[in-house]
Amino acid sequence: MTLEMFLADAEATDLLGRQLARALPERAIAYLRGELGAGKSTLARALLRELGVSGAIKSPTYTLVERYVLPAGEAAHLDLYRIAESGELDFLGLDDLAAQARLWLVEWPERGGESLPPADLDIALDLSGAGRRARLQSRSPAGEAWLAGLSKLAALGASS
Protein backbone atom coordinates (compact mmCIF):
# COMPACT_ATOMS: atom_id res chain seq x y z
CA MET A 1 0.00 0.00 0.00
CA THR A 2 1.27 3.47 -0.86
CA LEU A 3 -0.01 6.92 0.09
CA GLU A 4 1.19 10.10 -1.55
CA MET A 5 0.39 13.64 -0.44
CA PHE A 6 1.50 17.24 -0.71
CA LEU A 7 2.48 18.97 2.53
CA ALA A 8 2.10 22.70 1.94
CA ASP A 9 4.08 23.86 4.99
CA ALA A 10 5.67 22.86 8.29
CA GLU A 11 2.23 22.68 9.95
CA ALA A 12 1.11 20.09 7.38
CA THR A 13 4.28 18.08 8.14
CA ASP A 14 3.49 18.31 11.86
CA LEU A 15 -0.07 17.15 11.19
CA LEU A 16 1.19 14.11 9.29
CA GLY A 17 3.48 13.28 12.23
CA ARG A 18 0.60 13.57 14.72
CA GLN A 19 -1.63 11.38 12.57
CA LEU A 20 1.12 8.77 12.18
CA ALA A 21 1.37 8.67 15.99
CA ARG A 22 -2.39 8.18 16.35
CA ALA A 23 -2.36 5.28 13.88
CA LEU A 24 0.83 3.65 15.23
CA PRO A 25 0.66 -0.14 15.50
CA GLU A 26 1.91 -1.99 18.59
CA ARG A 27 5.53 -2.03 17.32
CA ALA A 28 6.90 -0.37 14.22
CA ILE A 29 10.00 0.69 12.34
CA ALA A 30 9.83 3.68 10.01
CA TYR A 31 12.56 4.71 7.62
CA LEU A 32 12.64 8.46 6.93
CA ARG A 33 14.19 9.36 3.60
CA GLY A 34 14.93 12.68 1.97
CA GLU A 35 17.64 15.24 1.42
CA LEU A 36 18.87 17.63 4.10
CA GLY A 37 16.06 20.02 4.99
CA ALA A 38 13.30 17.80 3.60
CA GLY A 39 11.49 17.64 6.96
CA LYS A 40 12.50 14.24 8.37
CA SER A 41 13.33 15.58 11.83
CA THR A 42 10.25 17.84 11.84
CA LEU A 43 8.06 14.82 11.13
CA ALA A 44 9.82 12.73 13.79
CA ARG A 45 9.44 15.45 16.44
CA ALA A 46 5.72 15.85 15.78
CA LEU A 47 5.20 12.08 15.96
CA LEU A 48 7.16 11.75 19.21
CA ARG A 49 5.41 14.74 20.77
CA GLU A 50 2.01 13.24 19.93
CA LEU A 51 3.10 9.96 21.56
CA GLY A 52 3.64 11.82 24.81
CA VAL A 53 7.31 12.83 24.78
CA SER A 54 7.67 15.98 26.84
CA GLY A 55 10.74 18.16 27.12
CA ALA A 56 13.38 18.60 24.47
CA ILE A 57 13.34 16.33 21.45
CA LYS A 58 16.92 16.54 20.26
CA SER A 59 18.13 15.74 16.79
CA PRO A 60 20.31 12.63 16.86
CA THR A 61 22.64 14.05 14.18
CA TYR A 62 25.69 13.89 16.46
CA THR A 63 24.62 11.30 19.04
CA LEU A 64 23.29 8.95 16.31
CA VAL A 65 20.56 7.62 18.62
CA GLU A 66 18.15 9.40 20.96
CA ARG A 67 15.85 7.27 23.10
CA TYR A 68 12.55 8.43 24.57
CA VAL A 69 10.32 6.91 27.21
CA LEU A 70 6.71 6.73 26.07
CA PRO A 71 3.62 6.06 28.18
CA ALA A 72 3.50 2.69 26.40
CA GLY A 73 7.10 1.64 25.81
CA GLU A 74 10.11 3.33 24.33
CA ALA A 75 10.93 5.09 21.06
CA ALA A 76 14.28 5.46 19.33
CA HIS A 77 15.19 8.16 16.83
CA LEU A 78 18.29 7.36 14.78
CA ASP A 79 20.10 9.67 12.37
CA LEU A 80 22.69 7.77 10.36
CA TYR A 81 23.87 10.69 8.21
CA ARG A 82 27.34 10.63 9.78
CA ILE A 83 27.79 6.85 9.44
CA ALA A 84 30.51 6.02 6.92
CA GLU A 85 29.78 2.27 6.81
CA SER A 86 27.13 0.01 8.28
CA GLY A 87 29.68 -1.76 10.51
CA GLU A 88 29.77 1.35 12.70
CA LEU A 89 26.28 0.46 13.91
CA ASP A 90 27.68 -2.53 15.82
CA PHE A 91 28.66 -0.13 18.62
CA LEU A 92 25.19 1.43 19.04
CA GLY A 93 23.54 -1.43 20.95
CA LEU A 94 20.84 -2.02 18.36
CA ASP A 95 20.12 -5.54 19.68
CA ASP A 96 19.16 -4.05 23.05
CA LEU A 97 17.16 -1.37 21.29
CA ALA A 98 15.29 -3.94 19.21
CA ALA A 99 14.18 -5.73 22.36
CA GLN A 100 12.93 -2.57 24.10
CA ALA A 101 11.74 -0.02 21.54
CA ARG A 102 8.13 0.12 20.45
CA LEU A 103 9.04 2.55 17.68
CA TRP A 104 12.15 3.16 15.60
CA LEU A 105 12.42 6.29 13.46
CA VAL A 106 15.50 5.98 11.24
CA GLU A 107 16.80 8.90 9.19
CA TRP A 108 19.24 8.05 6.38
CA PRO A 109 18.54 4.29 6.64
CA GLU A 110 20.43 3.55 3.42
CA ARG A 111 23.66 4.14 5.38
CA GLY A 112 22.77 1.37 7.83
CA GLY A 113 22.60 -1.36 5.21
CA GLU A 114 21.87 -4.85 6.48
CA SER A 115 22.62 -3.84 10.09
CA LEU A 116 19.13 -2.37 10.47
CA PRO A 117 15.93 -4.32 10.93
CA PRO A 118 13.61 -4.02 7.93
CA ALA A 119 11.15 -1.14 7.82
CA ASP A 120 7.43 -1.50 8.32
CA LEU A 121 6.89 1.90 6.73
CA ASP A 122 9.11 3.79 4.32
CA ILE A 123 8.50 7.56 4.32
CA ALA A 124 10.12 9.66 1.60
CA LEU A 125 9.97 13.45 1.82
CA ASP A 126 11.00 15.62 -1.13
CA LEU A 127 11.04 19.40 -1.36
CA SER A 128 8.46 20.68 -3.83
CA GLY A 129 8.22 24.44 -4.22
CA ALA A 130 7.45 25.93 -0.82
CA GLY A 131 6.20 22.58 0.48
CA ARG A 132 7.02 18.89 0.39
CA ARG A 133 5.81 15.76 -1.29
CA ALA A 134 5.41 12.77 1.00
CA ARG A 135 5.32 9.17 -0.16
CA LEU A 136 4.50 6.54 2.46
CA GLN A 137 4.93 2.91 1.47
CA SER A 138 4.18 -0.10 3.63
CA ARG A 139 6.81 -2.84 3.77
CA SER A 140 5.14 -5.32 6.14
CA PRO A 141 1.75 -6.28 7.60
CA ALA A 142 2.39 -3.78 10.44
CA GLY A 143 3.08 -1.11 7.83
CA GLU A 144 -0.13 -2.00 6.01
CA ALA A 145 -2.08 -1.62 9.25
CA TRP A 146 -0.33 1.67 9.98
CA LEU A 147 -1.26 3.12 6.58
CA ALA A 148 -4.80 1.78 6.84
CA GLY A 149 -5.17 3.54 10.21
CA LEU A 150 -3.69 6.73 8.74
CA SER A 151 -6.11 6.57 5.79
CA LYS A 152 -9.03 6.11 8.18
CA LEU A 153 -7.97 9.18 10.19
CA ALA A 154 -7.69 11.21 6.99
CA ALA A 155 -11.12 10.03 5.85
CA LEU A 156 -12.57 11.15 9.18
CA GLY A 157 -10.97 14.56 8.74
CA ALA A 158 -8.74 14.33 11.82
CA SER A 159 -6.79 17.57 11.77
CA SER A 160 -5.86 18.50 15.30
XYZ file of N, CA and C in Angstrom:
480
model
N 0.850 -1.167 0.000
C 0.000 0.000 0.000
C 0.899 1.234 0.000
N 0.514 2.224 -0.770
C 1.267 3.466 -0.861
C 0.314 4.648 -0.763
N 0.720 5.652 0.007
C -0.014 6.916 0.090
C 0.925 8.034 -0.338
N 0.419 8.939 -1.155
C 1.193 10.103 -1.548
C 0.387 11.345 -1.241
N 1.091 12.397 -0.786
C 0.387 13.639 -0.444
C 1.323 14.822 -0.567
N 0.736 16.001 -0.699
C 1.500 17.237 -0.709
C 1.345 17.889 0.655
N 2.466 18.287 1.244
C 2.482 18.967 2.535
C 2.860 20.417 2.249
N 1.906 21.313 2.361
C 2.099 22.702 1.937
C 3.091 23.479 2.792
N 3.223 23.091 4.085
C 4.080 23.858 4.990
C 4.468 22.995 6.189
N 5.210 23.604 7.115
C 5.667 22.861 8.294
C 4.487 22.355 9.123
N 3.412 23.114 9.187
C 2.231 22.680 9.947
C 1.630 21.406 9.345
N 1.618 21.301 8.028
C 1.112 20.088 7.379
C 2.023 18.895 7.685
N 3.337 19.137 7.766
C 4.276 18.079 8.136
C 4.035 17.654 9.582
N 3.823 18.621 10.467
C 3.492 18.306 11.865
C 2.204 17.486 11.949
N 1.203 17.876 11.187
C -0.073 17.155 11.192
C 0.131 15.698 10.767
N 0.915 15.480 9.722
C 1.190 14.108 9.292
C 1.864 13.327 10.430
N 2.826 13.946 11.108
C 3.484 13.284 12.231
C 2.508 12.920 13.328
N 1.604 13.845 13.672
C 0.605 13.572 14.716
C -0.321 12.437 14.295
N -0.734 12.435 13.045
C -1.626 11.376 12.573
C -0.918 10.021 12.519
N 0.364 10.018 12.149
C 1.123 8.768 12.182
C 1.183 8.220 13.606
N 1.338 9.103 14.586
C 1.366 8.671 15.991
C 0.028 8.062 16.401
N -1.055 8.665 15.987
C -2.388 8.177 16.355
C -2.700 6.823 15.732
N -2.101 6.536 14.583
C -2.360 5.276 13.880
C -1.282 4.224 14.142
N -0.315 4.532 14.996
C 0.833 3.655 15.234
C 0.401 2.261 15.681
N 0.944 1.222 15.022
C 0.665 -0.142 15.500
C 1.432 -0.431 16.794
N 1.278 -1.612 17.318
C 1.914 -1.990 18.592
C 3.427 -1.782 18.569
N 4.077 -2.218 17.515
C 5.525 -2.026 17.323
C 5.745 -1.680 15.861
N 6.685 -0.758 15.604
C 6.903 -0.373 14.217
C 8.284 0.230 14.006
N 8.749 0.082 12.777
C 9.999 0.689 12.342
C 9.687 1.506 11.102
N 10.048 2.796 11.158
C 9.829 3.684 10.010
C 11.166 4.222 9.537
N 11.402 4.098 8.241
C 12.562 4.712 7.622
C 12.121 6.074 7.098
N 12.914 7.097 7.384
C 12.635 8.460 6.933
C 13.695 8.837 5.913
N 13.262 9.073 4.692
C 14.193 9.362 3.601
C 13.965 10.768 3.069
N 15.022 11.369 2.587
C 14.929 12.684 1.974
C 16.224 13.440 2.174
N 16.431 14.425 1.344
C 17.643 15.238 1.422
C 17.647 16.078 2.690
N 18.780 16.700 2.976
C 18.867 17.627 4.101
C 17.798 18.700 3.953
N 17.084 18.991 5.020
C 16.056 20.016 4.993
C 14.718 19.577 4.445
N 14.552 18.292 4.172
C 13.297 17.797 3.597
C 12.186 17.655 4.626
N 12.518 17.705 5.931
C 11.488 17.635 6.956
C 11.455 16.348 7.761
N 12.472 15.517 7.645
C 12.498 14.239 8.367
C 12.451 14.453 9.883
N 13.297 15.331 10.382
C 13.334 15.581 11.835
C 12.065 16.279 12.309
N 11.519 17.166 11.490
C 10.254 17.838 11.843
C 9.147 16.808 12.003
N 9.069 15.885 11.076
C 8.058 14.823 11.134
C 8.272 13.957 12.367
N 9.520 13.574 12.633
C 9.824 12.726 13.793
C 9.449 13.432 15.092
N 9.773 14.709 15.217
C 9.443 15.451 16.444
C 7.934 15.505 16.676
N 7.175 15.776 15.633
C 5.716 15.850 15.777
C 5.149 14.498 16.192
N 5.665 13.428 15.618
C 5.203 12.083 15.958
C 5.524 11.771 17.417
N 6.751 12.031 17.832
C 7.156 11.753 19.209
C 6.379 12.602 20.211
N 6.164 13.853 19.877
C 5.412 14.745 20.772
C 3.984 14.205 20.951
N 3.376 13.768 19.867
C 2.007 13.236 19.935
C 1.950 11.942 20.746
N 3.041 11.198 20.768
C 3.095 9.959 21.558
C 3.338 10.220 23.036
N 3.525 11.489 23.398
C 3.642 11.823 24.810
C 5.021 12.225 25.283
N 5.977 12.386 24.377
C 7.307 12.827 24.781
C 7.223 14.295 25.175
N 7.647 14.588 26.386
C 7.671 15.979 26.838
C 9.134 16.406 26.959
N 9.367 17.678 27.052
C 10.739 18.161 27.120
C 11.359 18.227 25.745
N 12.660 18.438 25.727
C 13.382 18.599 24.467
C 13.399 17.305 23.668
N 13.177 17.436 22.389
C 13.340 16.331 21.454
C 14.525 16.724 20.581
N 15.684 16.158 20.920
C 16.919 16.539 20.256
C 17.122 15.762 18.964
N 17.748 16.428 18.016
C 18.131 15.743 16.789
C 19.282 14.790 17.104
N 19.226 13.567 16.599
C 20.314 12.628 16.860
C 21.467 12.732 15.849
N 21.603 13.888 15.198
C 22.637 14.046 14.183
C 24.019 13.708 14.710
N 24.351 14.144 15.921
C 25.687 13.894 16.462
C 25.726 12.697 17.414
N 24.646 12.434 18.111
C 24.618 11.301 19.040
C 24.284 9.995 18.337
N 23.732 10.060 17.148
C 23.289 8.952 16.305
C 21.989 8.319 16.777
N 21.793 8.209 18.088
C 20.561 7.619 18.623
C 20.078 8.457 19.807
N 18.812 8.797 19.796
C 18.148 9.402 20.957
C 17.003 8.472 21.330
N 16.912 8.159 22.615
C 15.853 7.267 23.102
C 14.884 8.062 23.951
N 13.605 7.717 23.849
C 12.554 8.427 24.568
C 11.623 7.437 25.243
N 11.289 7.721 26.481
C 10.316 6.909 27.209
C 8.927 7.391 26.810
N 8.091 6.446 26.439
C 6.708 6.729 26.071
C 5.793 6.178 27.157
N 4.566 6.666 27.230
C 3.622 6.063 28.183
C 3.461 4.554 27.960
N 3.606 4.118 26.707
C 3.496 2.685 26.399
C 4.760 2.224 25.688
N 5.874 2.146 26.406
C 7.096 1.638 25.812
C 8.169 2.684 25.613
N 8.980 2.463 24.616
C 10.113 3.335 24.333
C 10.190 3.587 22.839
N 10.710 4.756 22.463
C 10.934 5.091 21.057
C 12.402 5.409 20.873
N 12.904 5.136 19.682
C 14.279 5.460 19.334
C 14.280 6.244 18.033
N 15.024 7.331 18.022
C 15.187 8.157 16.833
C 16.653 8.080 16.438
N 16.925 7.522 15.273
C 18.286 7.362 14.782
C 18.516 8.279 13.596
N 19.696 8.870 13.523
C 20.103 9.667 12.369
C 21.460 9.121 11.946
N 21.486 8.456 10.803
C 22.694 7.767 10.358
C 23.490 8.561 9.323
N 23.208 9.852 9.198
C 23.874 10.688 8.206
C 25.386 10.629 8.337
N 25.892 10.581 9.547
C 27.340 10.626 9.783
C 27.999 9.244 9.788
N 27.238 8.206 9.508
C 27.790 6.851 9.441
C 28.504 6.666 8.102
N 29.753 6.240 8.150
C 30.512 6.015 6.920
C 30.249 4.616 6.349
N 30.057 3.639 7.247
C 29.779 2.274 6.811
C 28.898 1.594 7.844
N 28.119 0.638 7.400
C 27.132 0.010 8.279
C 27.759 -0.686 9.487
N 29.009 -1.110 9.394
C 29.676 -1.764 10.510
C 29.777 -0.883 11.745
N 29.720 0.431 11.569
C 29.772 1.351 12.701
C 28.564 1.200 13.618
N 27.499 0.636 13.107
C 26.284 0.456 13.906
C 26.454 -0.618 14.982
N 27.449 -1.469 14.840
C 27.680 -2.530 15.825
C 27.902 -1.973 17.225
N 28.332 -0.730 17.331
C 28.659 -0.127 18.623
C 27.488 0.657 19.228
N 26.331 0.641 18.567
C 25.195 1.431 19.040
C 24.224 0.654 19.924
N 24.428 -0.634 20.103
C 23.541 -1.428 20.949
C 22.171 -1.641 20.336
N 22.124 -1.875 19.034
C 20.836 -2.020 18.360
C 20.087 -3.275 18.783
N 20.799 -4.318 19.213
C 20.117 -5.537 19.682
C 19.290 -5.225 20.927
N 19.870 -4.477 21.844
C 19.164 -4.052 23.050
C 17.981 -3.164 22.678
N 18.208 -2.276 21.744
C 17.160 -1.367 21.290
C 16.003 -2.138 20.663
N 16.334 -3.140 19.874
C 15.294 -3.936 19.212
C 14.385 -4.622 20.219
N 14.961 -5.034 21.342
C 14.176 -5.729 22.365
C 13.275 -4.768 23.146
N 13.650 -3.494 23.232
C 12.931 -2.570 24.098
C 12.049 -1.547 23.380
N 12.437 -1.134 22.190
C 11.742 -0.019 21.542
C 10.452 -0.454 20.863
N 9.410 0.299 21.127
C 8.127 0.116 20.445
C 8.179 0.730 19.054
N 8.958 1.806 18.934
C 9.036 2.551 17.682
C 10.480 2.903 17.372
N 10.876 2.688 16.123
C 12.148 3.159 15.598
C 11.833 4.159 14.497
N 12.461 5.317 14.545
C 12.417 6.293 13.459
C 13.857 6.433 12.973
N 14.120 6.051 11.737
C 15.495 5.984 11.241
C 15.673 6.931 10.056
N 16.442 7.992 10.276
C 16.804 8.896 9.193
C 18.060 8.375 8.514
N 18.125 8.510 7.199
C 19.241 8.048 6.379
C 19.457 6.535 6.537
N 18.399 5.731 6.419
C 18.535 4.288 6.639
C 19.436 3.596 5.617
N 19.589 4.167 4.439
C 20.430 3.548 3.416
C 21.886 3.422 3.886
N 22.289 4.222 4.860
C 23.656 4.144 5.378
C 23.816 3.012 6.392
N 22.713 2.455 6.862
C 22.766 1.366 7.832
C 22.837 -0.006 7.210
N 22.527 -0.091 5.929
C 22.603 -1.362 5.206
C 21.856 -2.485 5.899
N 22.471 -3.645 5.917
C 21.869 -4.851 6.478
C 21.906 -4.877 8.007
N 22.536 -3.882 8.622
C 22.622 -3.841 10.086
C 21.313 -3.408 10.732
N 20.418 -2.837 9.951
C 19.128 -2.374 10.472
C 18.047 -3.427 10.288
N 17.085 -3.460 11.190
C 15.927 -4.318 10.932
C 15.129 -3.734 9.772
N 14.378 -4.542 9.070
C 13.610 -4.024 7.933
C 12.508 -3.070 8.392
N 12.184 -2.139 7.522
C 11.153 -1.141 7.817
C 9.759 -1.730 7.668
N 8.860 -1.238 8.510
C 7.433 -1.497 8.321
C 6.836 -0.436 7.403
N 7.384 0.781 7.523
C 6.894 1.900 6.733
C 8.078 2.700 6.229
N 8.070 2.993 4.947
C 9.109 3.792 4.320
C 8.477 5.138 3.963
N 9.036 6.219 4.539
C 8.496 7.556 4.322
C 9.541 8.380 3.590
N 9.212 8.820 2.390
C 10.118 9.664 1.605
C 9.535 11.069 1.545
N 10.364 12.050 1.872
C 9.974 13.454 1.816
C 10.870 14.152 0.799
N 10.259 14.885 -0.114
C 10.998 15.624 -1.130
C 10.492 17.052 -1.172
N 11.418 17.997 -1.237
C 11.039 19.397 -1.359
C 10.323 19.601 -2.683
N 9.257 20.398 -2.634
C 8.462 20.684 -3.827
C 7.938 22.106 -3.715
N 8.605 23.036 -4.363
C 8.225 24.436 -4.223
C 8.413 24.871 -2.784
N 7.391 25.493 -2.221
C 7.448 25.934 -0.822
C 7.093 24.808 0.149
N 6.620 23.681 -0.376
C 6.196 22.580 0.484
C 7.021 21.328 0.256
N 6.369 20.188 0.524
C 7.019 18.887 0.388
C 6.036 17.878 -0.207
N 6.587 16.914 -0.861
C 5.805 15.758 -1.289
C 6.194 14.613 -0.360
N 5.185 13.924 0.121
C 5.414 12.773 1.000
C 4.899 11.523 0.305
N 5.708 10.479 0.373
C 5.316 9.173 -0.164
C 5.528 8.162 0.942
N 4.455 7.532 1.386
C 4.498 6.542 2.457
C 4.183 5.182 1.858
N 5.107 4.239 2.048
C 4.930 2.912 1.470
C 5.102 1.848 2.540
N 4.100 0.982 2.652
C 4.185 -0.097 3.632
C 5.148 -1.164 3.130
N 5.846 -1.799 4.089
C 6.814 -2.843 3.767
C 6.555 -4.131 4.541
N 5.450 -4.150 5.322
C 5.141 -5.320 6.144
C 3.659 -5.269 6.507
N 3.136 -6.333 7.115
C 1.751 -6.277 7.596
C 1.539 -5.147 8.609
N 2.522 -4.893 9.484
C 2.389 -3.780 10.438
C 2.331 -2.451 9.696
N 3.124 -2.325 8.645
C 3.085 -1.109 7.831
C 1.761 -0.940 7.119
N 1.197 -2.039 6.648
C -0.129 -2.003 6.008
C -1.179 -1.499 7.005
N -1.129 -2.045 8.215
C -2.082 -1.623 9.251
C -1.884 -0.150 9.599
N -0.635 0.278 9.656
C -0.332 1.666 9.976
C -0.924 2.605 8.921
N -0.712 2.278 7.654
C -1.256 3.121 6.582
C -2.777 3.055 6.530
N -3.338 1.893 6.811
C -4.802 1.782 6.838
C -5.375 2.667 7.941
N -4.745 2.666 9.116
C -5.174 3.544 10.210
C -5.015 5.002 9.849
N -3.931 5.348 9.178
C -3.693 6.725 8.745
C -4.750 7.146 7.737
N -5.082 6.278 6.805
C -6.106 6.574 5.791
C -7.466 6.790 6.456
N -7.762 5.974 7.468
C -9.028 6.107 8.185
C -9.101 7.447 8.885
N -7.992 7.864 9.533
C -7.971 9.176 10.195
C -8.200 10.291 9.183
N -7.542 10.180 8.030
C -7.693 11.215 6.995
C -9.131 11.257 6.492
N -9.737 10.082 6.322
C -11.118 10.035 5.851
C -12.078 10.652 6.859
N -11.728 10.556 8.137
C -12.570 11.153 9.185
C -12.304 12.647 9.353
N -11.284 13.131 8.645
C -10.973 14.559 8.737
C -10.248 14.941 9.995
N -9.500 14.019 10.598
C -8.739 14.329 11.818
C -7.673 15.353 11.493
N -7.742 16.503 12.111
C -6.789 17.565 11.767
C -6.139 18.210 12.960
N -6.511 17.831 14.168
C -5.863 18.495 15.303
C -5.318 17.485 16.276
